[in-house]
Short mmCIF file of C-alpha atoms in Angstrom, two decimals:
data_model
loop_
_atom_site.label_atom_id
_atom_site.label_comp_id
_atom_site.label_asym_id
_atom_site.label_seq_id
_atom_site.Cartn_x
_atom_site.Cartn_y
_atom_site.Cartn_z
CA UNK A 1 26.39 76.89 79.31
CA UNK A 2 27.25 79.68 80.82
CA UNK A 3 30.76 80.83 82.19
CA UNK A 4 31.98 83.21 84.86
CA UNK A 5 35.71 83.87 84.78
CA UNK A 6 39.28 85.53 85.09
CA UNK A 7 41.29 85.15 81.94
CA UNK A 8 44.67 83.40 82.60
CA UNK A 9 46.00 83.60 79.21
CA UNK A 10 44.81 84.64 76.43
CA UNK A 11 45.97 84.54 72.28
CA UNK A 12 44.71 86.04 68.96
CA UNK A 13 45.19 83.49 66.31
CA UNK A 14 44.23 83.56 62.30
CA UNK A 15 45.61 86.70 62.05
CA UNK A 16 42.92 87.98 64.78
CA UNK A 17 39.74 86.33 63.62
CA UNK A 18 39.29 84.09 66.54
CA UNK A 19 41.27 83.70 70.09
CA UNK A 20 42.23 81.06 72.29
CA UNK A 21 41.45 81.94 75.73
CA UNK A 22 42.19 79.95 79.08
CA UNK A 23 39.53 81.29 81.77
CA UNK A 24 39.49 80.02 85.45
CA UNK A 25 36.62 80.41 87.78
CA UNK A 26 38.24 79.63 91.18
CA UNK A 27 36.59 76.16 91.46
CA UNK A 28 39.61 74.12 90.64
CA UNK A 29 43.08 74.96 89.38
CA UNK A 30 41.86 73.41 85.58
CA UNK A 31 41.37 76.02 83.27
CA UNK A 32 38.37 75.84 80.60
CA UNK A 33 39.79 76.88 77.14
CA UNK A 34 37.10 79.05 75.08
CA UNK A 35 37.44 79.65 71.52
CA UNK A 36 36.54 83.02 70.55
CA UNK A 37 35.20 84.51 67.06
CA UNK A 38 35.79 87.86 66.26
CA UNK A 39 33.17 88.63 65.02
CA UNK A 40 31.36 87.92 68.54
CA UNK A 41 33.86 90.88 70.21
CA UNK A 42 36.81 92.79 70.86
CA UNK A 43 39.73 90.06 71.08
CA UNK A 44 42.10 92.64 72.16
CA UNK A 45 40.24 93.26 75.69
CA UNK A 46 39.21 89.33 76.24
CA UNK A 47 42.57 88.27 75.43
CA UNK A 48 44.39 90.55 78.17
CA UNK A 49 45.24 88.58 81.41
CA UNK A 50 43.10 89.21 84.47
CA UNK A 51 40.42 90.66 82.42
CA UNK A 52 36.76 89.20 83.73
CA UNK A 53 34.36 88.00 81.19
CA UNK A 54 31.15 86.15 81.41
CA UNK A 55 30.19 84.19 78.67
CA UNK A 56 28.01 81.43 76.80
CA UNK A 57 28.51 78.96 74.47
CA UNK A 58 29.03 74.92 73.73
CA UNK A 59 31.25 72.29 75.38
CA UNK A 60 32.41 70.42 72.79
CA UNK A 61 35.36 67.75 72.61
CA UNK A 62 38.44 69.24 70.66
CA UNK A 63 40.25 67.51 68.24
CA UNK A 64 41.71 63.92 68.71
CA UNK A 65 45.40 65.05 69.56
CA UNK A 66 44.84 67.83 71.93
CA UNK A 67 45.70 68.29 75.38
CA UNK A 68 42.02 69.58 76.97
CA UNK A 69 39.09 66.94 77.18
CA UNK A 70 36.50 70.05 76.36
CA UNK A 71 36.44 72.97 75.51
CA UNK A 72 33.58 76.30 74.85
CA UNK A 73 32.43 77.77 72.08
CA UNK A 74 31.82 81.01 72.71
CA UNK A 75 28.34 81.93 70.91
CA UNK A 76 27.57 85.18 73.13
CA UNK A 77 29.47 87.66 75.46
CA UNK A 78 27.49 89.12 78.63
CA UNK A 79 30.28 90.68 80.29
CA UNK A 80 34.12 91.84 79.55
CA UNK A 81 35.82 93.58 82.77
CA UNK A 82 38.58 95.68 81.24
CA UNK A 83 42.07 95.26 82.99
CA UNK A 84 44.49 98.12 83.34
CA UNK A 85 47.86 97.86 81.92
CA UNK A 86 49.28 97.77 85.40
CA UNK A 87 48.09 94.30 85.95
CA UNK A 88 50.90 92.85 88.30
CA UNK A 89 50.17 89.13 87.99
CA UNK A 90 52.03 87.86 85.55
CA UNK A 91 51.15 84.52 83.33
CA UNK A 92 54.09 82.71 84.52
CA UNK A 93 53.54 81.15 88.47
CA UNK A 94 55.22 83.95 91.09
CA UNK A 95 56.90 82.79 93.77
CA UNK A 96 56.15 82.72 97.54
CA UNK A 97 58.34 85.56 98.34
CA UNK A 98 56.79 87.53 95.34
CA UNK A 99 53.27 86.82 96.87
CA UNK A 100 53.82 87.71 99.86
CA UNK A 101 55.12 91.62 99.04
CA UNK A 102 52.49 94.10 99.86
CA UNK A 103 51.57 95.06 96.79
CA UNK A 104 50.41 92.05 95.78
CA UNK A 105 48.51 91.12 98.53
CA UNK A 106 44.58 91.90 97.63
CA UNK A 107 45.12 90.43 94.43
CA UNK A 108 46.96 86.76 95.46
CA UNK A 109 43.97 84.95 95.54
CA UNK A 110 44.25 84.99 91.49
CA UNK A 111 47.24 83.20 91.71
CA UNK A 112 47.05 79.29 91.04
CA UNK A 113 48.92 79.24 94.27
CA UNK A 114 46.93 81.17 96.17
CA UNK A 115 43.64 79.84 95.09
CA UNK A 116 44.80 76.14 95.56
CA UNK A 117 45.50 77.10 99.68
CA UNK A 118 42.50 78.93 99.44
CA UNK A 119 40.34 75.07 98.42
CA UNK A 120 42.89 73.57 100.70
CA UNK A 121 41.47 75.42 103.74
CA UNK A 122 38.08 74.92 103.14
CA UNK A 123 38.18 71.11 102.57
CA UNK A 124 40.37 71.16 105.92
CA UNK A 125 37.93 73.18 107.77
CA UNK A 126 34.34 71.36 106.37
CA UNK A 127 36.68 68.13 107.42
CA UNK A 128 37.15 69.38 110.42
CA UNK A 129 33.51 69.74 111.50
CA UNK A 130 32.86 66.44 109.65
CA UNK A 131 35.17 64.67 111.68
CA UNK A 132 33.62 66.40 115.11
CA UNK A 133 30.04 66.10 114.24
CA UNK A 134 30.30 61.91 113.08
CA UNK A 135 31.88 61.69 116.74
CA UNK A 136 28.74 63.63 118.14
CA UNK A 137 30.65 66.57 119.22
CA UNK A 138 28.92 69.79 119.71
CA UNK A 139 29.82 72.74 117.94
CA UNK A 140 30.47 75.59 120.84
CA UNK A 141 31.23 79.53 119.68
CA UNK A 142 33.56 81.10 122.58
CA UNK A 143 33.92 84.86 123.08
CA UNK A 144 36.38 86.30 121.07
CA UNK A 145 36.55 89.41 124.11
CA UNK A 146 37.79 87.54 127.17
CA UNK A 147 39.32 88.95 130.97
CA UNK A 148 41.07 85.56 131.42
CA UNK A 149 44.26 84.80 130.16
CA UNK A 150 44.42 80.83 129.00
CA UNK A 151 47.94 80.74 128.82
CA UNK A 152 49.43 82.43 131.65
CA UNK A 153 51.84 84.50 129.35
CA UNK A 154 50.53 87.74 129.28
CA UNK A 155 50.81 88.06 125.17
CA UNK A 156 47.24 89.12 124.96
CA UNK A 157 46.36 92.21 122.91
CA UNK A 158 44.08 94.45 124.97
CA UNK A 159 40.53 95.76 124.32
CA UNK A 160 40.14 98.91 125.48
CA UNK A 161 37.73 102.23 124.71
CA UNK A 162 40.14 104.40 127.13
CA UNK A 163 43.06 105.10 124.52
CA UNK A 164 43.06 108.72 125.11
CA UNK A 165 43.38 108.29 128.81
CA UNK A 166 46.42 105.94 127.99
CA UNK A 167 48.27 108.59 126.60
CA UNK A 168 47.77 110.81 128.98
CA UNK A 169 49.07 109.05 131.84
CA UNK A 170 52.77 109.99 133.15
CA UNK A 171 54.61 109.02 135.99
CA UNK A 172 54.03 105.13 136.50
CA UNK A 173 50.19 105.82 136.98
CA UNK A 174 47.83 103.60 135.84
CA UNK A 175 44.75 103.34 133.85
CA UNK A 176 41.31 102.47 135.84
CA UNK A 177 39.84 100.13 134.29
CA UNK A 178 36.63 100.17 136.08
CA UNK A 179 35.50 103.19 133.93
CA UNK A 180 36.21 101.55 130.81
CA UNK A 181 33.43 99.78 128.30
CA UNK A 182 33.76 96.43 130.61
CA UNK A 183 34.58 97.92 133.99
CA UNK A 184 37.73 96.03 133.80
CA UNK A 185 40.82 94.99 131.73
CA UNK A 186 39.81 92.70 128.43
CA UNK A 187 41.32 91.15 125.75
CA UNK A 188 41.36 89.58 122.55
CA UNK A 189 41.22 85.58 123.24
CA UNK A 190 44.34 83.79 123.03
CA UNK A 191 42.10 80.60 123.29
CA UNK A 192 38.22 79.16 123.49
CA UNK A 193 39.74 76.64 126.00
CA UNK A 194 38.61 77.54 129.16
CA UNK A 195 35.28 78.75 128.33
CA UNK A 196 34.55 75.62 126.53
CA UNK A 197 35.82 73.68 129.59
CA UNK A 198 32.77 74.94 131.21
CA UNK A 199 30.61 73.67 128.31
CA UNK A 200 32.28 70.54 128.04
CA UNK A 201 31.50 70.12 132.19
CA UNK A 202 27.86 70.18 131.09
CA UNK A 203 26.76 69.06 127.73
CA UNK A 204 29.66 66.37 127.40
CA UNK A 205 31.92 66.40 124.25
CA UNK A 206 32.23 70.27 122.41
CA UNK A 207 34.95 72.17 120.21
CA UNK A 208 35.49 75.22 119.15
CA UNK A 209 36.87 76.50 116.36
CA UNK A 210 37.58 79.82 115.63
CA UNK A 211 40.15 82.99 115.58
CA UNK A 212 42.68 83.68 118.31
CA UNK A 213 45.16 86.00 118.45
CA UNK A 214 48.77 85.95 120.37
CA UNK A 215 50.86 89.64 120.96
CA UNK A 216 54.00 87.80 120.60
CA UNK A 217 57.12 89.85 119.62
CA UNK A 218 58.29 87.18 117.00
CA UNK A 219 59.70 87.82 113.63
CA UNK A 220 59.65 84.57 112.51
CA UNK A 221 57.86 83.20 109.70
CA UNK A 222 55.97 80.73 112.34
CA UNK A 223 54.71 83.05 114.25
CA UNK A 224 51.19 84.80 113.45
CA UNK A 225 49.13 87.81 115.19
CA UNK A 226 45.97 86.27 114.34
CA UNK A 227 45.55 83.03 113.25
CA UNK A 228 42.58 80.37 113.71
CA UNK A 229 42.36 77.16 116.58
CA UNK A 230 40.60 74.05 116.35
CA UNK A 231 39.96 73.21 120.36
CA UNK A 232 37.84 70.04 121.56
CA UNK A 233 37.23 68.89 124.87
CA UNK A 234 36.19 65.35 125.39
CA UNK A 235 34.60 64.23 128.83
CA UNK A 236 35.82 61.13 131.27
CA UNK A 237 39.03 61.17 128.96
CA UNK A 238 42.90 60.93 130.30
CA UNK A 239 46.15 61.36 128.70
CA UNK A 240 45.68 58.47 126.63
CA UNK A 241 42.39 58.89 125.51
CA UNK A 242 43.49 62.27 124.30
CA UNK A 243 46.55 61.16 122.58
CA UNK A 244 43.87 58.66 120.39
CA UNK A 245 41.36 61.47 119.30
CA UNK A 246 44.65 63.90 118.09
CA UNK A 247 45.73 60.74 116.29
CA UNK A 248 42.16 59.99 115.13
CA UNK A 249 41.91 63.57 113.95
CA UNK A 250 45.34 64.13 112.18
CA UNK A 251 44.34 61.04 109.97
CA UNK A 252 40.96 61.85 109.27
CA UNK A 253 42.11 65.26 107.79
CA UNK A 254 44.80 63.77 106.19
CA UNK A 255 42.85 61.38 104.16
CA UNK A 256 40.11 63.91 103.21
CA UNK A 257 42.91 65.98 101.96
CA UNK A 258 44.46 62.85 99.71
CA UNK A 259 40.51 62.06 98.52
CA UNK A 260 39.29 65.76 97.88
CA UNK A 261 42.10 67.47 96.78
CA UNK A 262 45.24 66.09 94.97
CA UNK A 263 44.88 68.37 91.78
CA UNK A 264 45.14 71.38 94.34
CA UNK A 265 48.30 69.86 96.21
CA UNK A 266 50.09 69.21 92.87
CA UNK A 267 50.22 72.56 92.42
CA UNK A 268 52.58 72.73 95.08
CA UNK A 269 56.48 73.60 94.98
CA UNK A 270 56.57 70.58 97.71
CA UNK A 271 56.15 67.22 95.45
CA UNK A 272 56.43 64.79 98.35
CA UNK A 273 53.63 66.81 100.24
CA UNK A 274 50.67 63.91 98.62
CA UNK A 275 52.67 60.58 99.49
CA UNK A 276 53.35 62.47 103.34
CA UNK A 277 49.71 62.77 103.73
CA UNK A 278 49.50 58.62 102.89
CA UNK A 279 52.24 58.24 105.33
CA UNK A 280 50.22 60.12 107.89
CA UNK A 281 47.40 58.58 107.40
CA UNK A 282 47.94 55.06 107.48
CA UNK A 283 51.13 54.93 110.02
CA UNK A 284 50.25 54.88 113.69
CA UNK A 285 52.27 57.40 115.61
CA UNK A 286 55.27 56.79 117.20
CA UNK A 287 54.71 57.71 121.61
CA UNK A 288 57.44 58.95 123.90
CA UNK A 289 57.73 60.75 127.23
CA UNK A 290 59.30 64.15 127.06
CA UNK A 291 62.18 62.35 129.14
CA UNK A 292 62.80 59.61 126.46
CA UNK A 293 62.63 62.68 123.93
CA UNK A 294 65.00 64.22 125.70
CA UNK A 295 67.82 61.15 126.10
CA UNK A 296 66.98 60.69 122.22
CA UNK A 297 68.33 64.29 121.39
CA UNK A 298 71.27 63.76 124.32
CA UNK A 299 72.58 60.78 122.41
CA UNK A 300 72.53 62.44 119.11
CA UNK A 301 74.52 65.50 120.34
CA UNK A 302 77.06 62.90 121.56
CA UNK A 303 77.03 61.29 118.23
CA UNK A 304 78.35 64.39 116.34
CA UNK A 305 74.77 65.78 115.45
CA UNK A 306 74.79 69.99 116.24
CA UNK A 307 71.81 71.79 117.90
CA UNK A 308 71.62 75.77 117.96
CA UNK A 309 69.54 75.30 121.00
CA UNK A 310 70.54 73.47 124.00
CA UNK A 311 69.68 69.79 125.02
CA UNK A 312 68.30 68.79 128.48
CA UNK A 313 65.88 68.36 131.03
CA UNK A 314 63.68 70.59 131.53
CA UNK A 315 63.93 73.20 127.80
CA UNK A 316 60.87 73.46 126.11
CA UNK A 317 61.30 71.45 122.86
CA UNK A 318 62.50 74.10 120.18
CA UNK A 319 61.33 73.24 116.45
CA UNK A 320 65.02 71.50 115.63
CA UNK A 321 64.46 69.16 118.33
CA UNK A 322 60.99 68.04 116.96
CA UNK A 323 61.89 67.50 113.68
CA UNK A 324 64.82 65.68 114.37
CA UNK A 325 62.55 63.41 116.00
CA UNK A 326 60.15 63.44 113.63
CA UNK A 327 62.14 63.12 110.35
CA UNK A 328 65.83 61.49 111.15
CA UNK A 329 64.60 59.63 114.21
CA UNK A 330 61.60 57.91 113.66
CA UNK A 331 60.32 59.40 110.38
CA UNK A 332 56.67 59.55 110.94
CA UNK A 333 54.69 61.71 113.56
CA UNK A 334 55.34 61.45 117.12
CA UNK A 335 53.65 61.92 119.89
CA UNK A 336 55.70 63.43 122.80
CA UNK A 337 54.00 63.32 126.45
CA UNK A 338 54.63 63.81 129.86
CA UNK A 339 56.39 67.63 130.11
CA UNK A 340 57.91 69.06 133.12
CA UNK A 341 55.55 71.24 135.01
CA UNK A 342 57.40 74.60 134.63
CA UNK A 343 56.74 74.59 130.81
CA UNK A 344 53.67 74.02 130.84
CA UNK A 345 50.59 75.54 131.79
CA UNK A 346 48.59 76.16 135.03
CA UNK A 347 45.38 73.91 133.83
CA UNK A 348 47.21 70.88 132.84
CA UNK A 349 47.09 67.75 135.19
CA UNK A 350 50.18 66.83 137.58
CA UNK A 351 51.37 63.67 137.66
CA UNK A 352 52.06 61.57 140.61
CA UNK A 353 55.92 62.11 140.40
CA UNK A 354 54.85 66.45 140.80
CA UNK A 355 57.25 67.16 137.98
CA UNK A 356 55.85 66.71 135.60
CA UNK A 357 52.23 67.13 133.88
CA UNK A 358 50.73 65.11 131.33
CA UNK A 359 50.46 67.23 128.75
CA UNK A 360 51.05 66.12 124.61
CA UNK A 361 52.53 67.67 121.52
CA UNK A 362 51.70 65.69 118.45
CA UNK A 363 54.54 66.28 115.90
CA UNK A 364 55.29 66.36 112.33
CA UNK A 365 57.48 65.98 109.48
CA UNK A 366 58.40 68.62 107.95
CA UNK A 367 56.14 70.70 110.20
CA UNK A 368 57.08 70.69 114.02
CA UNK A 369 54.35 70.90 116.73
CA UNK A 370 51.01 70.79 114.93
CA UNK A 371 48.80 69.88 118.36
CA UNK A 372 49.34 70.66 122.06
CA UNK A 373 47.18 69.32 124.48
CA UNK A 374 46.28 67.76 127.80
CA UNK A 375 44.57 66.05 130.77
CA UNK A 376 42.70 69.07 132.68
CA UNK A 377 43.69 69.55 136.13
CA UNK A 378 40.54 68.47 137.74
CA UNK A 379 41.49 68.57 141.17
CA UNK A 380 40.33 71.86 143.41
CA UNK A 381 43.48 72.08 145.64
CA UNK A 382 45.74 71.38 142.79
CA UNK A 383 44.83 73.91 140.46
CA UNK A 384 44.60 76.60 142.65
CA UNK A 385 48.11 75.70 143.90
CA UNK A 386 49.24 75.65 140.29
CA UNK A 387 47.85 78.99 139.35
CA UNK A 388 49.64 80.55 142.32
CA UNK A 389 52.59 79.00 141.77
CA UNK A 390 52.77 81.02 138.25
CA UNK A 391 52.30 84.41 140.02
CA UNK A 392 48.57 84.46 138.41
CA UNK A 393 45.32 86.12 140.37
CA UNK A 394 43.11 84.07 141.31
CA UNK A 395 40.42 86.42 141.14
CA UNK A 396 39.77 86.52 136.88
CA UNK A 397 39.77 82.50 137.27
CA UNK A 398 37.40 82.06 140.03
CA UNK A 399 34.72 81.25 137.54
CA UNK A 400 37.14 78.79 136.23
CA UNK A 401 37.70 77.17 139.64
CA UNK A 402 33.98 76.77 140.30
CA UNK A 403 34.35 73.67 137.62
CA UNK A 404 36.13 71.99 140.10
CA UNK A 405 34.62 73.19 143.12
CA UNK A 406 30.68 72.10 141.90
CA UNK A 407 30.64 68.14 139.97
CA UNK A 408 34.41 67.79 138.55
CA UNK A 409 34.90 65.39 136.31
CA UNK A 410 38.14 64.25 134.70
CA UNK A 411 38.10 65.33 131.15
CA UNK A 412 40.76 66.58 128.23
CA UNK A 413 41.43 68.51 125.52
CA UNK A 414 43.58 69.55 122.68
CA UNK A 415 44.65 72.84 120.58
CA UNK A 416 45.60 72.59 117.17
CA UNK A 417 46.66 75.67 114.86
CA UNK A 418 44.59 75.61 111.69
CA UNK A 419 47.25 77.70 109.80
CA UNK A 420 49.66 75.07 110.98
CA UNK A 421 47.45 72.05 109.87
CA UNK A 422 47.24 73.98 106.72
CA UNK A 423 50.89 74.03 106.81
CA UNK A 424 51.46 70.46 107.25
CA UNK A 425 49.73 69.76 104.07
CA UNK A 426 51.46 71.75 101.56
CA UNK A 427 54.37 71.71 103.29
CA UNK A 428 54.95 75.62 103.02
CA UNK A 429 57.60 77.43 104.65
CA UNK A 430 55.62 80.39 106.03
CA UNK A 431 52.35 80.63 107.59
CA UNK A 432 51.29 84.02 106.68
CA UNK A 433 50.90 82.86 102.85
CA UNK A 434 47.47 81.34 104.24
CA UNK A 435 46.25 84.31 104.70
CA UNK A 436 44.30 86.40 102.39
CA UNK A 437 46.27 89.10 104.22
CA UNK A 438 49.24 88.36 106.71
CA UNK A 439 49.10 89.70 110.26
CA UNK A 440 52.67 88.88 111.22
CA UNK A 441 54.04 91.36 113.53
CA UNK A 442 55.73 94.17 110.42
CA UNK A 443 53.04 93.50 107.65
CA UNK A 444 50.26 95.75 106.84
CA UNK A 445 46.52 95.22 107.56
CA UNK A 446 44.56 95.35 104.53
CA UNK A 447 41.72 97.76 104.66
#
């Protein structure tokens, strides 16, 4: 056969007429020992780790005793890529922190680590379409440029072909945007969900899934600049119905994960992170309102237990507060519905009491929020109301109002962070480590 590889390790034995060598093609994190003559080449450059070689020989079963199940004879060498002295990947495993410095960043995927997450993601994300297209979902790709802001924030980085003009502008003045590439302001999408509402209002169930990106000013190792969102919308559903598919969906990736890829999650620092997934996957969530939540944490302050951030009504549910649920409370996932209105945004549906909107976070062990979602406002009057109420134009979402304005129809949807799903799995601490290369607010862009 014939073998394309990066060597791991590698030893001169015999007093340097053959070499052990453990070569890893990225496939799987199993390494394929090859025994090397020297008579066949230069042990000093195959043996040197991160060298790339291409080679042929025999699989043959080793001796009785020994801890591989095959291993290649090497009868020909078609390739040796040299590595400089310089190499910085050590044999032994680096840490996270290590990994995550700059100058190792183009060259993590090498890492048993890195290359595990790497697998990891792509069993999550052919899962993910798996689990959309068995449910006869349609597959929808929404504009990455936008003019509409989905989350009513403002943390939107801008598109824009006028940066000269920008910096020559003193005095308060202001840009005009009407001589710019799009004759008006645009951004980079913060989310596919409102262009895949109008989608959804015509073909019946669609997702998205794809990058978004989020100008937050957050140093935290949650927070990402770019990062990519899984986003269905499902037809004639309510709260409830919407609650079942995040369920549906949460378990579906979690068992793929525990059938696909347990020698990859073994590799992780995080033992527990396999028999979590079998938790997740066979334990139907726990469901509160946000105002059970909310008396939950209340009574545990009483009982001696110590927030940073503060408990009641009305706060928007800070990542102690979910995994106290999650993990001392109830110790599974939990659904929390039912937010007040003024936390929430302008699309979601409000509920008879005007409070509050029925909105959903599924949460996590371990992880925190993992899916927000919702019951679309459907309702002409209502939304229109709502946007005004959050001091938002109503001009860039008239397009968005015409939904409701020609053939509404109830219908909701859900976001989910793929970096964050990746998260859950793993159970690592920091979601720029799923990156190839981090785009946290500080770190460098690669090329």
């Amino acid at each position: 056969i014939r073998v394309l590889g990066w060597v791991k390790t590698g030893r001169e034995q015999g007093k340097g007429t053959f070499a052990f060598l453990e070569v890893n093609d990225g496939s799987c994190p199993a390494n394929l020992q090859v025994i090397v003559d020297s008579a066949m080449a230069n042990l000093g450059s195959l043996v040197a780790t991160g060298a790339s070689v291409k080679v042929e020989g025999l699989l043959v079963a080793p001796p009785v005793g020994k801890k591989q199940r095959i291993e290649l004879r090497l009868e020909k060498v078609l390739h040796v890529g040299p590595v400089d002295p310089a190499y910085p990947i050590p044999k032994t495993q680096l840490s996270l922190e290590v990994l995550r410095d700059h100058n190792h960043i183009h060259l993590r995927p090498r890492t048993n680590m890195i290359s595990a997450i790497i697998r990891i993601r792509d069993a999550l994300a052919f899962a993910t379409h798996s689990f959309f297209h068995e449910n006869e979902f349609r597959l929808i790709h929404t504009p990455i440029i936008t003019t509409s802001d989905c989350e009513g924030a403002g943390e939107m980085f801008r598109v824009t072909t006028m940066v000269g003009e920008a910096e020559k502008l003193k005095d308060g003045k202001k840009i005009d945007y009407a001589a710019d590439f799009f004759g008006r302001q645009a951004f980079l999408t913060v989310s596919g969900q409102l262009q895949l509402e109008t989608c959804a209002c015509a073909v019946g169930d669609v997702y998205t899934f794809g990058p978004s990106f989020r100008a937050e000013h957050s140093h935290t190792s949650r927070h990402l600049a770019e990062f990519w969102m899984v986003e269905p919308e499902i037809v004639d559903a309510d709260i409830q119905d919407v609650m079942n598919w995040a369920e549906a969906y949460v378990k579906y990736m979690s068992q793929w994960l525990i059938d696909k890829c347990c020698d990859d999650m073994e590799l992780m620092a995080d033992k527990g992170c396999i028999d979590r997934l079998r938790m997740v996957a066979s334990t139907p969530f726990e469901r509160i309102s946000y105002t059970e939540a909310v008396k939950i944490l209340e009574e545990a302050v009483k009982g001696g237990k110590k927030f940073d951030n503060k408990v009641e009504w009305g706060i928007d549910l800070a990542s102690e507060h979910e995994r106290f649920l999650t993990e001392n409370e109830f110790q599974k996932p939990v659904i929390v519905y039912n937010y007040p209105k003024g936390i929430k945004a302008f699309y979601m549906r409000l509920n008879d009491d005007s409070k509050t909107v029925a909105a959903m976070d599924v949460l996590v062990p371990k992880v925190g929020e993992l899916i927000g979602g919702s019951q679309r406002e459907e309702r002409y009057e209502v939304i229109k109301e709502r946007i005004l109420e959050m001091g938002l134009p109503l001009k860039p979402y008239e397009w968005y109002l015409d939904l409701r304005r020609f053939g509404t129809v109830k219908h909701s949807g859900f976001g989910l962070g793929f970096e964050q799903c990746c998260c859950l799995r793993p159970a690592l601490t920091t979601l720029e480590t799923l990156f190839p290369s981090q785009d946290t607010q500080e770190e460098q862009i690669c090329n």
